[in-house]
Amino acid sequence: METPQKDSVWKEAIETYFEEFLNFFFPDIAKDIDLEKGCEFLDKELQKIVRDSELGKRWADLLIKVFLKDGSERWLLIHIEVQSYFERDFAKRMFVYNYRIFDRYNKDVVSLAILADPSPNFRPDKYEVKYWGFKLEFKFPVVKLLDYRERWEELEKSKNPFAIIVMTHLKELETKKDIDERLFWKTTLVKRLYEKGFKKEDILMLYKFIDWLITLPEELTSRFHEEIIRYEEEKNMPYITTAEKIGIKKGYEQGIQQGIQQGIQQGIQQGIQQGIQQGIQQGIQQGIRQGLLEAIELGLKLKFGAKGLKLFAAISKIEDVDKLRAIKEAIGVAEDLSEIEELIS
């Protein structure tokens, strides 16, 4: 089952790259959507609609209001579910969510499913009831991510962000029992972000997806970061893998320099050593704080836009590293900006 953190990063990716999501997975639908009129994400409304379902307190991933290109003002709802494990009643749950949304809005609802589970045979795409001449058939489009294993060359050529996301998902499944192979593919996929010419904001966004999905043990994580830092230096693209980790590195280096200078001024070896240690500690803290602030600013921008950035002025005055770290983590899972505001006060 997906963890809340991975649920969050999937949702964030779809919200950030909604047009690319449609173009990649559902191109026929994308042709009929008028994104120039904008779209509206209705996650909170969806949660209210489905949380009391008899199927349990289960929430679908995304509910989005979009407009069509047919010249009219009518609109429909696209219900997107990312399913990462086998569920016997999945199709029934999709039906229940669909009719509950329809009942709430009295608008056409299109349900779409992304099947991210590891089972090749799990492919639910309809819910059907038939009795005595009565027939109900609910059928919905399904994308099975495992099918992209046969389209790897196509994924490598694509510059759509969801090509990288699908590649990451497939390699996460394939390398669960081989940590060296897992390290190789995590490094390769991150480097590919630069090779494909993504902008800095996109590299940071997609890196977060890769980093959260393909986890490594601590000893390999250090090797991974060393390799990415070296690669960035070679490419002269210091976009930073994780702002916090690079902040620590910069702070560490800065602390050493400050400590050396302080120690030299004292003029004695003991002073040098004490100065180095003090400078390192101060530098690390400064680096962590700066890295967290960079990550928070980017997270507010990507998730909440201009409204989110208005909070950054107040956040930037916070000195407590633990509080900043809590704010950074909260941004990833927050459904509303008010949840972040509560942490600032």
Short mmCIF file of N, CA and C in Angstrom, two decimals, residues 48-162:
data_model
loop_
_atom_site.label_atom_id
_atom_site.label_comp_id
_atom_site.label_asym_id
_atom_site.label_seq_id
_atom_site.Cartn_x
_atom_site.Cartn_y
_atom_site.Cartn_z
N LYS A 48 -14.93 14.84 1.47
CA LYS A 48 -16.21 14.95 2.17
C LYS A 48 -17.25 14.01 1.55
N ILE A 49 -17.18 13.87 0.24
CA ILE A 49 -18.18 13.07 -0.48
C ILE A 49 -18.01 11.58 -0.19
N VAL A 50 -16.77 11.10 -0.16
CA VAL A 50 -16.56 9.65 -0.11
C VAL A 50 -16.16 9.12 1.26
N ARG A 51 -15.84 9.96 2.22
CA ARG A 51 -15.29 9.45 3.48
C ARG A 51 -16.29 8.60 4.27
N ASP A 52 -17.58 8.79 4.05
CA ASP A 52 -18.57 8.01 4.79
C ASP A 52 -19.08 6.81 4.01
N SER A 53 -18.41 6.50 2.92
CA SER A 53 -18.84 5.38 2.10
C SER A 53 -18.83 4.07 2.89
N GLU A 54 -19.74 3.16 2.55
CA GLU A 54 -19.78 1.85 3.22
C GLU A 54 -18.52 1.05 2.97
N LEU A 55 -17.74 1.46 1.94
CA LEU A 55 -16.50 0.74 1.64
C LEU A 55 -15.37 1.14 2.58
N GLY A 56 -15.66 2.02 3.51
CA GLY A 56 -14.64 2.42 4.47
C GLY A 56 -14.18 3.83 4.23
N LYS A 57 -13.33 4.31 5.13
CA LYS A 57 -12.82 5.67 5.03
C LYS A 57 -11.68 5.72 4.03
N ARG A 58 -12.04 5.63 2.76
CA ARG A 58 -11.06 5.63 1.68
C ARG A 58 -11.24 6.88 0.85
N TRP A 59 -10.17 7.51 0.48
CA TRP A 59 -10.23 8.73 -0.31
C TRP A 59 -9.61 8.48 -1.67
N ALA A 60 -10.30 8.86 -2.72
CA ALA A 60 -9.72 8.81 -4.06
C ALA A 60 -8.65 9.90 -4.15
N ASP A 61 -7.83 9.81 -5.16
CA ASP A 61 -6.69 10.70 -5.23
C ASP A 61 -7.05 12.14 -5.60
N LEU A 62 -7.68 12.33 -6.73
CA LEU A 62 -7.89 13.68 -7.23
C LEU A 62 -9.26 13.84 -7.87
N LEU A 63 -9.84 14.99 -7.68
CA LEU A 63 -11.08 15.37 -8.35
C LEU A 63 -10.84 16.74 -8.97
N ILE A 64 -11.03 16.85 -10.28
CA ILE A 64 -10.63 18.07 -11.00
C ILE A 64 -11.77 18.55 -11.88
N LYS A 65 -12.09 19.82 -11.77
CA LYS A 65 -13.08 20.41 -12.66
C LYS A 65 -12.36 20.98 -13.88
N VAL A 66 -12.79 20.57 -15.07
CA VAL A 66 -12.17 21.06 -16.31
C VAL A 66 -13.27 21.48 -17.28
N PHE A 67 -12.89 22.29 -18.26
CA PHE A 67 -13.81 22.75 -19.30
C PHE A 67 -13.47 22.07 -20.62
N LEU A 68 -14.48 21.97 -21.48
CA LEU A 68 -14.31 21.33 -22.79
C LEU A 68 -14.09 22.36 -23.89
N LYS A 69 -13.62 21.89 -25.02
CA LYS A 69 -13.35 22.77 -26.16
C LYS A 69 -14.52 22.87 -27.14
N ASP A 70 -15.69 22.43 -26.73
CA ASP A 70 -16.81 22.40 -27.67
C ASP A 70 -17.53 23.75 -27.78
N GLY A 71 -17.00 24.77 -27.14
CA GLY A 71 -17.60 26.10 -27.24
C GLY A 71 -18.65 26.38 -26.20
N SER A 72 -19.07 25.38 -25.47
CA SER A 72 -20.09 25.59 -24.45
C SER A 72 -19.44 25.86 -23.10
N GLU A 73 -20.25 26.23 -22.14
CA GLU A 73 -19.75 26.52 -20.81
C GLU A 73 -19.93 25.33 -19.86
N ARG A 74 -20.41 24.23 -20.38
CA ARG A 74 -20.60 23.10 -19.48
C ARG A 74 -19.24 22.51 -19.10
N TRP A 75 -19.20 21.84 -18.02
CA TRP A 75 -17.94 21.26 -17.55
C TRP A 75 -18.18 19.88 -16.98
N LEU A 76 -17.13 19.14 -16.85
CA LEU A 76 -17.23 17.80 -16.29
C LEU A 76 -16.18 17.63 -15.21
N LEU A 77 -16.30 16.57 -14.46
CA LEU A 77 -15.35 16.27 -13.39
C LEU A 77 -14.53 15.04 -13.79
N ILE A 78 -13.23 15.15 -13.62
CA ILE A 78 -12.36 14.00 -13.86
C ILE A 78 -11.90 13.47 -12.51
N HIS A 79 -12.25 12.24 -12.23
CA HIS A 79 -11.87 11.60 -10.97
C HIS A 79 -10.70 10.68 -11.27
N ILE A 80 -9.55 10.96 -10.67
CA ILE A 80 -8.33 10.19 -10.93
C ILE A 80 -7.95 9.40 -9.70
N GLU A 81 -7.74 8.11 -9.87
CA GLU A 81 -7.32 7.24 -8.78
C GLU A 81 -5.99 6.58 -9.14
N VAL A 82 -4.99 6.72 -8.27
CA VAL A 82 -3.72 6.00 -8.44
C VAL A 82 -3.74 4.83 -7.47
N GLN A 83 -3.80 3.62 -8.01
CA GLN A 83 -3.97 2.41 -7.20
C GLN A 83 -2.69 1.60 -7.23
N SER A 84 -2.08 1.36 -6.06
CA SER A 84 -0.76 0.72 -6.03
C SER A 84 -0.78 -0.70 -5.44
N TYR A 85 -1.96 -1.28 -5.23
CA TYR A 85 -2.02 -2.62 -4.66
C TYR A 85 -3.32 -3.29 -5.09
N PHE A 86 -3.34 -4.63 -4.99
CA PHE A 86 -4.53 -5.38 -5.37
C PHE A 86 -5.67 -5.07 -4.41
N GLU A 87 -6.85 -4.86 -4.97
CA GLU A 87 -8.05 -4.63 -4.17
C GLU A 87 -9.23 -5.29 -4.87
N ARG A 88 -9.83 -6.25 -4.23
CA ARG A 88 -10.89 -7.03 -4.86
C ARG A 88 -12.06 -6.17 -5.34
N ASP A 89 -12.44 -5.20 -4.54
CA ASP A 89 -13.61 -4.38 -4.86
C ASP A 89 -13.24 -3.02 -5.45
N PHE A 90 -12.08 -2.95 -6.10
CA PHE A 90 -11.63 -1.66 -6.63
C PHE A 90 -12.63 -1.06 -7.62
N ALA A 91 -13.11 -1.87 -8.58
CA ALA A 91 -14.05 -1.37 -9.58
C ALA A 91 -15.35 -0.90 -8.93
N LYS A 92 -15.80 -1.63 -7.91
CA LYS A 92 -17.01 -1.23 -7.20
C LYS A 92 -16.79 0.11 -6.50
N ARG A 93 -15.61 0.26 -5.89
CA ARG A 93 -15.32 1.51 -5.20
C ARG A 93 -15.27 2.68 -6.20
N MET A 94 -14.70 2.44 -7.37
CA MET A 94 -14.68 3.48 -8.40
C MET A 94 -16.10 3.90 -8.77
N PHE A 95 -17.00 2.90 -8.88
CA PHE A 95 -18.40 3.19 -9.20
C PHE A 95 -19.07 4.00 -8.08
N VAL A 96 -18.83 3.57 -6.84
CA VAL A 96 -19.43 4.27 -5.70
C VAL A 96 -18.98 5.72 -5.67
N TYR A 97 -17.69 5.94 -5.84
CA TYR A 97 -17.17 7.31 -5.83
C TYR A 97 -17.78 8.12 -6.97
N ASN A 98 -17.90 7.49 -8.14
CA ASN A 98 -18.43 8.19 -9.31
C ASN A 98 -19.85 8.67 -9.07
N TYR A 99 -20.72 7.76 -8.60
CA TYR A 99 -22.12 8.18 -8.46
C TYR A 99 -22.30 9.13 -7.28
N ARG A 100 -21.45 9.02 -6.24
CA ARG A 100 -21.54 9.97 -5.13
C ARG A 100 -21.14 11.37 -5.59
N ILE A 101 -20.13 11.45 -6.43
CA ILE A 101 -19.72 12.75 -6.98
C ILE A 101 -20.83 13.32 -7.87
N PHE A 102 -21.41 12.45 -8.72
CA PHE A 102 -22.51 12.88 -9.58
C PHE A 102 -23.69 13.38 -8.75
N ASP A 103 -24.01 12.64 -7.69
CA ASP A 103 -25.12 13.02 -6.84
C ASP A 103 -24.88 14.38 -6.17
N ARG A 104 -23.63 14.66 -5.84
CA ARG A 104 -23.29 15.91 -5.18
C ARG A 104 -23.36 17.10 -6.13
N TYR A 105 -22.85 16.94 -7.36
CA TYR A 105 -22.73 18.07 -8.28
C TYR A 105 -23.75 18.07 -9.41
N ASN A 106 -24.40 16.92 -9.66
CA ASN A 106 -25.30 16.78 -10.80
C ASN A 106 -24.59 17.17 -12.10
N LYS A 107 -23.35 16.73 -12.24
CA LYS A 107 -22.53 16.97 -13.43
C LYS A 107 -21.94 15.65 -13.90
N ASP A 108 -21.62 15.59 -15.19
CA ASP A 108 -20.98 14.39 -15.72
C ASP A 108 -19.64 14.17 -15.02
N VAL A 109 -19.35 12.92 -14.70
CA VAL A 109 -18.11 12.57 -14.02
C VAL A 109 -17.38 11.50 -14.82
N VAL A 110 -16.12 11.75 -15.16
CA VAL A 110 -15.30 10.76 -15.85
C VAL A 110 -14.28 10.23 -14.85
N SER A 111 -14.29 8.93 -14.62
CA SER A 111 -13.35 8.30 -13.69
C SER A 111 -12.20 7.66 -14.46
N LEU A 112 -10.98 7.93 -14.03
CA LEU A 112 -9.78 7.40 -14.67
C LEU A 112 -8.94 6.69 -13.61
N ALA A 113 -8.30 5.60 -13.98
CA ALA A 113 -7.49 4.85 -13.01
C ALA A 113 -6.08 4.63 -13.53
N ILE A 114 -5.09 4.89 -12.66
CA ILE A 114 -3.70 4.54 -12.93
C ILE A 114 -3.36 3.37 -12.02
N LEU A 115 -3.09 2.21 -12.58
CA LEU A 115 -2.80 1.02 -11.79
C LEU A 115 -1.29 0.90 -11.63
N ALA A 116 -0.80 1.17 -10.41
CA ALA A 116 0.63 1.19 -10.13
C ALA A 116 1.07 -0.03 -9.34
N ASP A 117 0.24 -1.06 -9.28
CA ASP A 117 0.54 -2.25 -8.49
C ASP A 117 1.51 -3.17 -9.26
N PRO A 118 2.12 -4.15 -8.58
CA PRO A 118 3.09 -5.04 -9.23
C PRO A 118 2.48 -6.28 -9.87
N SER A 119 1.16 -6.44 -9.86
CA SER A 119 0.53 -7.65 -10.38
C SER A 119 0.10 -7.46 -11.84
N PRO A 120 0.67 -8.22 -12.78
CA PRO A 120 0.30 -8.08 -14.19
C PRO A 120 -1.16 -8.39 -14.47
N ASN A 121 -1.78 -9.22 -13.64
CA ASN A 121 -3.15 -9.68 -13.91
C ASN A 121 -4.23 -8.82 -13.27
N PHE A 122 -3.86 -7.87 -12.44
CA PHE A 122 -4.84 -7.01 -11.79
C PHE A 122 -5.18 -5.85 -12.74
N ARG A 123 -6.32 -5.95 -13.43
CA ARG A 123 -6.69 -4.95 -14.43
C ARG A 123 -8.19 -4.64 -14.37
N PRO A 124 -8.72 -4.24 -13.24
CA PRO A 124 -10.15 -3.93 -13.16
C PRO A 124 -10.48 -2.69 -13.98
N ASP A 125 -11.51 -2.80 -14.82
CA ASP A 125 -11.89 -1.63 -15.63
C ASP A 125 -13.41 -1.46 -15.74
N LYS A 126 -14.18 -2.29 -15.00
CA LYS A 126 -15.64 -2.11 -15.05
C LYS A 126 -16.31 -2.74 -13.83
N TYR A 127 -17.47 -2.18 -13.51
CA TYR A 127 -18.34 -2.73 -12.47
C TYR A 127 -19.68 -2.99 -13.13
N GLU A 128 -20.20 -4.20 -12.96
CA GLU A 128 -21.39 -4.60 -13.71
C GLU A 128 -22.38 -5.31 -12.80
N VAL A 129 -23.68 -5.01 -12.99
CA VAL A 129 -24.77 -5.68 -12.27
C VAL A 129 -25.82 -6.09 -13.31
N LYS A 130 -26.24 -7.36 -13.29
CA LYS A 130 -27.25 -7.85 -14.24
C LYS A 130 -28.23 -8.77 -13.52
N TYR A 131 -29.52 -8.42 -13.58
CA TYR A 131 -30.58 -9.27 -13.03
C TYR A 131 -31.85 -9.10 -13.85
N TRP A 132 -32.48 -10.22 -14.30
CA TRP A 132 -33.83 -10.22 -14.88
C TRP A 132 -34.07 -9.12 -15.93
N GLY A 133 -33.11 -8.94 -16.79
CA GLY A 133 -33.27 -7.91 -17.81
C GLY A 133 -32.72 -6.56 -17.42
N PHE A 134 -32.40 -6.40 -16.12
CA PHE A 134 -31.78 -5.16 -15.66
C PHE A 134 -30.26 -5.27 -15.85
N LYS A 135 -29.66 -4.21 -16.35
CA LYS A 135 -28.21 -4.22 -16.53
C LYS A 135 -27.62 -2.86 -16.19
N LEU A 136 -26.59 -2.88 -15.37
CA LEU A 136 -25.82 -1.67 -15.07
C LEU A 136 -24.37 -1.97 -15.38
N GLU A 137 -23.76 -1.17 -16.25
CA GLU A 137 -22.34 -1.35 -16.57
C GLU A 137 -21.61 -0.02 -16.40
N PHE A 138 -20.63 -0.02 -15.54
CA PHE A 138 -19.79 1.16 -15.30
C PHE A 138 -18.38 0.81 -15.75
N LYS A 139 -17.91 1.42 -16.83
CA LYS A 139 -16.61 1.10 -17.41
C LYS A 139 -15.75 2.35 -17.40
N PHE A 140 -14.47 2.20 -17.04
CA PHE A 140 -13.60 3.37 -16.93
C PHE A 140 -12.24 3.07 -17.56
N PRO A 141 -11.60 4.10 -18.15
CA PRO A 141 -10.27 3.93 -18.75
C PRO A 141 -9.22 3.61 -17.68
N VAL A 142 -8.33 2.71 -18.02
CA VAL A 142 -7.29 2.26 -17.09
C VAL A 142 -5.93 2.33 -17.76
N VAL A 143 -4.93 2.80 -17.04
CA VAL A 143 -3.54 2.74 -17.48
C VAL A 143 -2.79 1.83 -16.51
N LYS A 144 -2.15 0.80 -17.04
CA LYS A 144 -1.36 -0.12 -16.22
C LYS A 144 0.11 0.24 -16.39
N LEU A 145 0.75 0.71 -15.33
CA LEU A 145 2.12 1.19 -15.45
C LEU A 145 3.09 0.07 -15.83
N LEU A 146 2.80 -1.16 -15.43
CA LEU A 146 3.67 -2.29 -15.79
C LEU A 146 3.79 -2.45 -17.31
N ASP A 147 2.77 -2.05 -18.04
CA ASP A 147 2.79 -2.21 -19.50
C ASP A 147 3.90 -1.38 -20.15
N TYR A 148 4.36 -0.36 -19.45
CA TYR A 148 5.40 0.50 -20.01
C TYR A 148 6.77 -0.17 -19.99
N ARG A 149 6.87 -1.34 -19.37
CA ARG A 149 8.14 -2.07 -19.44
C ARG A 149 8.50 -2.41 -20.88
N GLU A 150 7.47 -2.65 -21.71
CA GLU A 150 7.69 -2.97 -23.12
C GLU A 150 7.86 -1.72 -23.97
N ARG A 151 7.77 -0.55 -23.35
CA ARG A 151 7.88 0.72 -24.09
C ARG A 151 9.02 1.57 -23.53
N TRP A 152 10.06 0.89 -23.01
CA TRP A 152 11.14 1.61 -22.34
C TRP A 152 11.85 2.60 -23.27
N GLU A 153 12.08 2.20 -24.50
CA GLU A 153 12.75 3.09 -25.46
C GLU A 153 11.93 4.36 -25.69
N GLU A 154 10.62 4.20 -25.74
CA GLU A 154 9.72 5.35 -25.89
C GLU A 154 9.82 6.28 -24.67
N LEU A 155 9.91 5.68 -23.49
CA LEU A 155 10.05 6.48 -22.28
C LEU A 155 11.36 7.27 -22.28
N GLU A 156 12.43 6.63 -22.72
CA GLU A 156 13.74 7.29 -22.73
C GLU A 156 13.76 8.50 -23.66
N LYS A 157 13.00 8.43 -24.75
CA LYS A 157 13.00 9.52 -25.73
C LYS A 157 12.08 10.67 -25.33
N SER A 158 11.09 10.37 -24.52
CA SER A 158 10.08 11.37 -24.18
C SER A 158 10.63 12.43 -23.23
N LYS A 159 10.20 13.67 -23.42
CA LYS A 159 10.56 14.77 -22.51
C LYS A 159 9.39 15.13 -21.59
N ASN A 160 8.33 14.34 -21.64
CA ASN A 160 7.21 14.54 -20.73
C ASN A 160 7.64 14.13 -19.32
N PRO A 161 7.39 14.95 -18.30
CA PRO A 161 7.79 14.59 -16.93
C PRO A 161 7.28 13.22 -16.49
N PHE A 162 6.13 12.80 -17.01
CA PHE A 162 5.58 11.53 -16.57
C PHE A 162 6.31 10.34 -17.17
#
